[in-house]
């Protein structure tokens, strides 16, 4: 194997892997952590497969040092993680729980000692339960609380963390969760989801204001799960086209437009009137449209919608006689299609629309359950998936798009939300009985990619 990359990435390209707090930390009762909406979803509903919970997860809270060592061995240049709000403010308000701050502070220090750039996400879905009890994201006050929480974390870590994201996939925090029950808090209330959309946007702007008032230096961003959406099949009445437009509005445009242009898309504004309307108050849009230093793109696959009389999908309120569906072809264990060219297209489109906005791929990966045999885990399908997506990113960069880094999802197997521990996304296999970590072949492959800053032509 040659060390020379035939598909070289730009110098300084940030190669990393991602995780999130509830999915890996466990230790839910340790050091004063309060309950989150995902604890409740796991323990008090039947919405998580086989009753799995994040109580132990990968026990990263206690094994963080070993995990950073693993990252160093894999040659990672960056690590994207999220802070658990209920570790910082156990009841969602009031002074910081110092033990929670100390955990992330130690983690950041150890990352930096190993030359690994921390990329910190403030909210990856573990809302303190007390805030949900007070109304959750449908309540405007939650946005104000989020800005206070952001300022507490930022105050503690801004001197050492250069890359910050307010939210991870606000579509999930609002539409999945409040309109469709598969995510916490498991409500099926499109009116509440509509309110949540605006308050998540508002909280993003308020948090940026609060953090920049402390220190304007760190690079501020947000992570959105953007995707191209296609209409497939006959659509005589235009229902699929209308459904796809609504899905695109709520999945992509209802976040990008207020954050980057200070306005809501006019079709979304009109559509959501049927669900109580977006609760915009004077001045909100200007606050949401704070300058962004970077945009994080989480990409797994393109979206597809087809006509189906009587069909609808609660996560897109107003979708009628149409449903999302999965086209024929290779699927990952999530049942998701493999569409790397969609990522190239998405990046090229973003680059054309926002030429001055640096992009990071903040998540991309696949679930495959290949076993560990004699201490090795051969996962050729993951390597093929990652290779294809890295080629797509390379093509976008070659076309002039400013992509600065790639965070593979996920560093290690973890709690995959409503699927519990049944879906394995890790470069590193986790044995949930012993909590032993075993890097898969893909981890060693990725180490080579990082070492040569690109892909070998024949790899
Ligand atoms: C994304 C989430 C992440 C993980 C992957 C598979 O939507 O941000 O936590 O669950 O999907």
Coordinates of C-alpha atoms in Angstrom, one line a residue, residues 37-445:
X37 CA -36.5 13.1 28.6
X38 CA -34.7 10.1 27.2
X39 CA -34.5 8.5 30.7
X40 CA -38.3 8.9 30.8
X41 CA -38.8 7.6 27.3
X42 CA -36.7 4.5 28.1
X43 CA -38.2 3.8 31.6
X44 CA -41.8 4.9 31.3
X45 CA -42.9 4.2 27.8
X46 CA -42.8 1.1 25.4
X47 CA -41.4 3.3 22.6
X48 CA -37.8 1.9 22.9
X49 CA -37.2 -1.6 21.5
X50 CA -36.9 -4.3 24.1
X51 CA -37.0 -1.8 26.9
X52 CA -33.4 -0.8 26.4
X53 CA -32.2 2.2 28.3
X54 CA -29.1 4.5 28.4
X55 CA -28.5 3.7 32.1
X56 CA -25.1 2.0 31.3
X57 CA -24.7 2.5 27.5
X58 CA -21.0 2.2 26.8
X59 CA -20.2 3.5 30.3
X60 CA -18.1 6.3 28.7
X61 CA -18.6 8.5 31.7
X62 CA -16.3 6.1 33.7
X63 CA -14.2 4.9 30.7
X64 CA -13.5 8.3 29.1
X65 CA -9.8 8.1 29.6
X66 CA -9.6 4.7 27.9
X67 CA -11.8 6.1 25.1
X68 CA -9.5 9.0 24.5
X69 CA -6.6 6.7 24.3
X70 CA -8.4 4.7 21.7
X71 CA -9.1 7.8 19.7
X72 CA -5.4 8.7 19.8
X73 CA -4.4 5.2 18.7
X74 CA -6.8 5.6 15.7
X75 CA -5.1 8.8 14.9
X76 CA -8.2 11.0 15.2
X77 CA -7.7 14.7 14.7
X78 CA -11.1 15.7 16.1
X79 CA -13.8 14.3 18.4
X80 CA -17.3 15.5 18.3
X81 CA -19.3 15.0 21.5
X82 CA -22.2 16.5 23.2
X83 CA -22.7 17.8 26.7
X84 CA -25.5 16.4 28.8
X85 CA -27.6 19.4 29.9
X86 CA -28.9 17.4 33.0
X87 CA -25.3 16.9 34.2
X88 CA -24.8 20.7 34.1
X89 CA -28.2 21.8 35.4
X90 CA -29.9 18.7 36.8
X91 CA -33.3 20.5 36.9
X92 CA -32.7 22.6 33.8
X93 CA -32.2 25.9 35.6
X94 CA -30.0 27.4 38.3
X95 CA -26.3 27.2 39.1
X96 CA -23.9 24.7 37.5
X97 CA -23.4 21.3 39.0
X98 CA -19.6 21.5 39.3
X99 CA -19.1 17.7 38.9
X100 CA -20.8 17.8 35.5
X101 CA -18.6 20.7 34.4
X102 CA -15.5 18.9 35.7
X103 CA -16.2 15.8 33.6
X104 CA -16.3 17.6 30.3
X105 CA -13.3 19.8 31.4
X106 CA -11.2 16.7 32.1
X107 CA -12.3 15.2 28.8
X108 CA -11.4 18.4 26.8
X109 CA -8.0 18.6 28.5
X110 CA -7.2 15.0 27.7
X111 CA -8.3 15.4 24.1
X112 CA -6.0 18.5 23.7
X113 CA -3.1 16.7 25.3
X114 CA -3.5 14.1 22.5
X115 CA -3.7 16.6 19.8
X116 CA -7.4 15.9 19.2
X117 CA -9.6 19.0 18.5
X118 CA -12.8 18.9 20.5
X119 CA -16.0 19.8 18.7
X120 CA -18.7 20.4 21.3
X121 CA -22.5 20.1 20.7
X122 CA -24.6 21.7 23.4
X123 CA -27.8 19.8 22.7
X124 CA -28.1 16.3 21.4
X125 CA -31.6 15.6 22.7
X126 CA -31.3 15.0 26.4
X127 CA -33.5 17.8 27.7
X128 CA -33.8 17.9 31.5
X129 CA -37.1 16.3 32.4
X130 CA -38.0 19.2 34.6
X131 CA -38.0 21.5 31.6
X132 CA -40.3 19.1 29.7
X133 CA -42.6 19.1 32.7
X134 CA -42.7 22.8 32.4
X135 CA -43.7 22.6 28.8
X136 CA -40.6 21.5 26.9
X137 CA -39.6 23.0 23.6
X138 CA -43.2 24.1 22.8
X139 CA -42.7 26.6 25.7
X140 CA -40.8 29.8 24.9
X141 CA -39.1 29.7 28.3
X142 CA -37.1 26.6 27.3
X143 CA -35.3 28.8 24.7
X144 CA -34.3 31.2 27.4
X145 CA -33.2 28.4 29.7
X146 CA -31.1 27.0 26.9
X147 CA -29.2 30.3 26.5
X148 CA -28.4 30.3 30.2
X149 CA -27.2 26.7 30.0
X150 CA -25.0 27.5 26.9
X151 CA -23.4 30.4 28.8
X152 CA -22.5 28.2 31.7
X153 CA -20.9 25.6 29.6
X154 CA -19.2 28.2 27.4
X155 CA -17.8 30.1 30.4
X156 CA -16.2 26.9 31.6
X157 CA -14.7 25.7 28.3
X158 CA -14.4 28.6 25.8
X159 CA -10.7 28.9 26.5
X160 CA -10.1 25.3 25.3
X161 CA -12.9 24.4 22.8
X162 CA -12.7 26.2 19.5
X163 CA -15.6 24.6 17.7
X164 CA -19.1 24.9 19.1
X165 CA -22.5 23.7 17.9
X166 CA -25.8 24.8 19.5
X167 CA -28.1 22.0 18.3
X168 CA -27.9 18.6 16.8
X169 CA -30.7 18.0 14.2
X170 CA -33.4 20.3 15.5
X171 CA -35.8 18.5 13.1
X172 CA -35.6 15.5 15.4
X173 CA -36.0 17.6 18.6
X174 CA -39.2 19.0 17.2
X175 CA -41.0 16.9 14.6
X176 CA -39.8 13.5 15.9
X177 CA -40.7 13.7 19.5
X178 CA -43.6 16.2 19.4
X179 CA -45.4 15.3 16.2
X180 CA -44.3 11.7 16.0
X181 CA -43.6 9.7 19.1
X182 CA -40.5 7.6 18.2
X183 CA -38.3 10.2 19.9
X184 CA -38.5 11.7 23.4
X185 CA -40.7 13.1 24.8
X186 CA -42.9 10.8 22.7
X187 CA -45.8 13.2 22.1
X188 CA -48.0 13.2 19.0
X189 CA -49.1 16.8 18.9
X190 CA -48.4 18.7 15.7
X191 CA -49.4 22.0 17.3
X192 CA -46.7 21.5 20.0
X193 CA -44.2 20.4 17.3
X194 CA -44.8 23.6 15.4
X195 CA -44.1 25.7 18.5
X196 CA -41.0 23.6 19.2
X197 CA -39.6 24.5 15.7
X198 CA -39.6 28.2 16.5
X199 CA -38.3 27.8 20.0
X200 CA -35.4 25.7 18.9
X201 CA -34.5 28.3 16.3
X202 CA -34.9 31.0 18.9
X203 CA -32.7 29.1 21.4
X204 CA -30.0 28.8 18.8
X205 CA -29.9 32.6 18.3
X206 CA -30.1 33.4 22.0
X207 CA -27.3 31.0 22.9
X208 CA -25.0 32.5 20.2
X209 CA -25.7 35.9 21.6
X210 CA -25.0 34.8 25.1
X211 CA -21.8 33.0 24.2
X212 CA -20.4 35.7 21.9
X213 CA -20.9 38.2 24.7
X214 CA -18.5 36.2 26.8
X215 CA -16.0 35.5 24.0
X216 CA -16.4 36.2 20.3
X217 CA -13.4 34.0 19.4
X218 CA -14.6 30.4 19.2
X219 CA -16.2 29.2 16.0
X220 CA -20.0 28.9 16.4
X221 CA -22.1 26.5 14.3
X222 CA -25.2 24.3 14.2
X223 CA -25.7 20.8 13.0
X224 CA -28.7 20.0 10.7
X225 CA -29.6 16.7 9.1
X226 CA -30.1 18.1 5.6
X227 CA -31.1 15.8 2.8
X228 CA -32.3 16.0 -0.8
X229 CA -35.8 14.8 -1.2
X230 CA -37.1 13.1 -4.4
X231 CA -40.6 12.3 -5.7
X232 CA -40.7 8.8 -7.1
X233 CA -43.4 7.1 -9.2
X234 CA -46.7 8.2 -10.6
X235 CA -48.2 11.2 -9.0
X236 CA -51.4 12.1 -10.9
X237 CA -52.9 14.3 -8.2
X238 CA -49.6 15.9 -7.2
X239 CA -49.9 14.5 -3.6
X240 CA -46.3 13.2 -3.6
X241 CA -45.0 16.5 -4.9
X242 CA -46.9 18.4 -2.2
X243 CA -45.7 15.9 0.5
X244 CA -42.1 16.2 -0.6
X245 CA -42.3 20.0 -0.6
X246 CA -43.7 20.0 3.0
X247 CA -41.1 17.5 4.1
X248 CA -38.3 19.6 2.5
X249 CA -39.7 22.7 4.2
X250 CA -39.7 21.2 7.6
X251 CA -36.5 19.1 7.3
X252 CA -34.3 21.6 5.5
X253 CA -35.6 25.1 5.0
X254 CA -37.3 25.9 8.2
X255 CA -33.9 25.8 9.9
X256 CA -31.6 27.2 7.2
X257 CA -33.7 30.2 6.2
X258 CA -34.2 31.7 9.6
X259 CA -30.7 31.0 10.7
X260 CA -29.0 32.2 7.6
X261 CA -31.5 34.7 6.1
X262 CA -33.6 35.8 9.1
X263 CA -36.9 34.7 7.6
X264 CA -39.2 31.6 7.5
X265 CA -40.0 30.0 4.2
X266 CA -43.3 31.4 3.1
X267 CA -44.8 28.0 2.3
X268 CA -43.9 26.6 5.8
X269 CA -45.4 29.7 7.4
X270 CA -48.6 29.1 5.5
X271 CA -48.7 25.3 6.0
X272 CA -48.1 25.6 9.7
X273 CA -51.1 28.0 10.2
X274 CA -53.2 24.8 10.3
X275 CA -51.2 23.7 13.3
X276 CA -51.4 26.9 15.3
X277 CA -48.7 28.8 13.4
X278 CA -45.1 29.5 14.3
X279 CA -45.1 31.6 17.5
X280 CA -42.8 34.3 16.2
X281 CA -42.6 37.5 18.3
X282 CA -41.2 40.8 17.2
X283 CA -37.4 40.8 17.1
X284 CA -37.1 36.9 17.1
X285 CA -36.0 36.5 13.5
X286 CA -33.1 39.0 13.9
X287 CA -32.0 37.2 17.0
X288 CA -32.1 33.8 15.2
X289 CA -30.0 35.1 12.3
X290 CA -26.8 35.5 14.2
X291 CA -23.7 35.1 12.0
X292 CA -22.7 31.5 11.7
X293 CA -19.0 30.5 11.5
X294 CA -19.8 27.1 10.1
X295 CA -22.6 24.7 9.3
X296 CA -22.6 21.0 10.3
X297 CA -24.2 18.6 7.9
X298 CA -25.4 15.2 9.2
X299 CA -26.0 13.0 6.2
X300 CA -27.1 9.3 6.0
X301 CA -29.2 9.1 2.8
X302 CA -31.5 10.9 0.5
X303 CA -35.2 11.0 1.1
X304 CA -38.0 9.7 -1.1
X305 CA -41.7 10.3 -1.2
X306 CA -44.4 8.6 -3.3
X307 CA -48.1 8.9 -3.7
X308 CA -50.3 6.6 -1.6
X309 CA -54.0 7.2 -1.3
X310 CA -54.9 7.6 2.4
X311 CA -51.2 7.6 3.4
X312 CA -49.7 10.2 5.7
X313 CA -46.7 10.7 8.0
X314 CA -47.1 12.4 11.4
X315 CA -43.5 13.8 11.3
X316 CA -44.6 15.9 8.3
X317 CA -47.9 17.4 9.5
X318 CA -50.1 18.2 6.5
X319 CA -48.7 15.4 4.3
X320 CA -51.7 13.7 2.7
X321 CA -52.0 10.8 0.3
X322 CA -48.3 10.4 0.3
X323 CA -45.6 8.7 2.3
X324 CA -41.8 8.5 2.6
X325 CA -40.5 5.2 1.3
X326 CA -37.3 3.2 0.7
X327 CA -36.4 2.4 -2.9
X328 CA -35.1 -1.0 -3.9
X329 CA -31.4 -1.6 -3.5
X330 CA -28.8 -2.2 -0.9
X331 CA -29.8 -1.2 2.6
X332 CA -27.9 -0.8 5.9
X333 CA -29.2 -2.5 9.1
X334 CA -31.3 0.7 9.7
X335 CA -33.1 -0.1 6.5
X336 CA -31.6 3.0 5.0
X337 CA -30.6 3.3 1.3
X338 CA -27.0 4.0 0.3
X339 CA -26.9 7.2 -1.7
X340 CA -23.4 8.8 -1.7
X341 CA -24.1 10.9 -4.7
X342 CA -26.9 12.6 -2.8
X343 CA -24.2 13.9 -0.4
X344 CA -22.1 15.2 -3.2
X345 CA -25.2 17.0 -4.7
X346 CA -26.2 18.4 -1.3
X347 CA -22.8 19.8 -0.7
X348 CA -22.6 21.3 -4.1
X349 CA -26.0 22.9 -3.7
X350 CA -25.0 24.3 -0.2
X351 CA -21.8 25.6 -1.6
X352 CA -23.6 27.4 -4.4
X353 CA -26.2 28.9 -2.0
X354 CA -23.8 29.8 0.8
X355 CA -20.3 30.1 -0.8
X356 CA -18.8 31.8 2.3
X357 CA -20.0 29.3 4.9
X358 CA -17.5 26.6 5.8
X359 CA -19.1 23.2 6.0
X360 CA -18.3 20.2 8.2
X361 CA -19.7 16.8 7.8
X362 CA -20.7 16.3 11.4
X363 CA -22.2 12.8 11.1
X364 CA -22.1 10.1 8.4
X365 CA -22.0 6.4 8.8
X366 CA -23.9 3.1 8.8
X367 CA -25.2 0.3 11.0
X368 CA -23.9 -3.2 10.3
X369 CA -23.8 -5.9 12.9
X370 CA -20.6 -7.9 12.0
X371 CA -19.4 -10.1 14.9
X372 CA -16.1 -10.1 16.7
X373 CA -14.4 -13.4 16.0
X374 CA -11.0 -14.1 17.7
X375 CA -10.6 -10.4 18.6
X376 CA -11.2 -9.1 15.1
X377 CA -14.3 -7.7 13.5
X378 CA -14.4 -7.7 9.7
X379 CA -16.8 -5.0 8.5
X380 CA -16.2 -4.6 4.7
X381 CA -19.6 -3.1 4.2
X382 CA -18.8 -0.2 6.6
X383 CA -15.5 0.4 4.8
X384 CA -17.3 0.4 1.4
X385 CA -19.9 2.8 2.8
X386 CA -17.4 5.3 4.2
X387 CA -15.2 5.1 1.2
X388 CA -18.1 5.9 -1.1
X389 CA -19.1 8.9 1.0
X390 CA -15.6 10.2 1.3
X391 CA -15.3 10.0 -2.5
X392 CA -18.5 12.0 -2.7
X393 CA -17.1 14.7 -0.4
X394 CA -13.9 14.8 -2.3
X395 CA -15.8 15.4 -5.5
X396 CA -17.7 18.3 -3.9
X397 CA -14.4 19.8 -2.6
X398 CA -12.9 19.4 -6.1
X399 CA -16.0 21.3 -7.4
X400 CA -15.1 24.2 -5.1
X401 CA -17.1 23.5 -2.0
X402 CA -15.5 24.6 1.3
X403 CA -15.7 21.4 3.4
X404 CA -13.4 21.5 6.4
X405 CA -13.8 18.2 8.1
X406 CA -15.5 14.8 8.5
X407 CA -16.9 13.3 11.7
X408 CA -17.7 9.7 11.2
X409 CA -20.7 8.4 13.1
X410 CA -19.9 6.8 15.4
X411 CA -16.6 6.3 17.3
X412 CA -18.2 3.3 19.1
X413 CA -21.4 1.3 19.1
X414 CA -24.0 3.0 21.3
X415 CA -27.7 3.4 22.3
X416 CA -29.4 4.0 19.0
X417 CA -32.5 5.8 20.4
X418 CA -35.8 3.9 19.7
X419 CA -33.8 0.9 18.3
X420 CA -32.0 0.5 21.6
X421 CA -28.7 -1.4 21.3
X422 CA -29.8 -3.3 18.2
X423 CA -28.1 -1.1 15.7
X424 CA -24.3 -0.8 15.6
X425 CA -22.7 2.2 14.0
X426 CA -19.3 2.0 15.6
X427 CA -15.8 2.0 14.2
X428 CA -15.3 0.3 17.5
X429 CA -17.4 -2.7 18.6
X430 CA -18.7 -2.6 22.2
X431 CA -19.5 -5.8 23.9
X432 CA -22.5 -4.8 26.1
X433 CA -21.8 -7.6 28.6
X434 CA -18.2 -6.8 29.3
X435 CA -18.1 -3.2 27.9
X436 CA -14.9 -4.3 26.1
X437 CA -14.0 -2.1 23.1
X438 CA -12.7 -3.8 19.9
X439 CA -11.7 -1.7 16.9
X440 CA -13.3 -3.0 13.7
X441 CA -11.4 -3.3 10.5
X442 CA -13.0 0.0 9.5
X443 CA -11.2 1.7 12.4
X444 CA -7.8 0.6 11.0
X445 CA -8.9 1.5 7.5

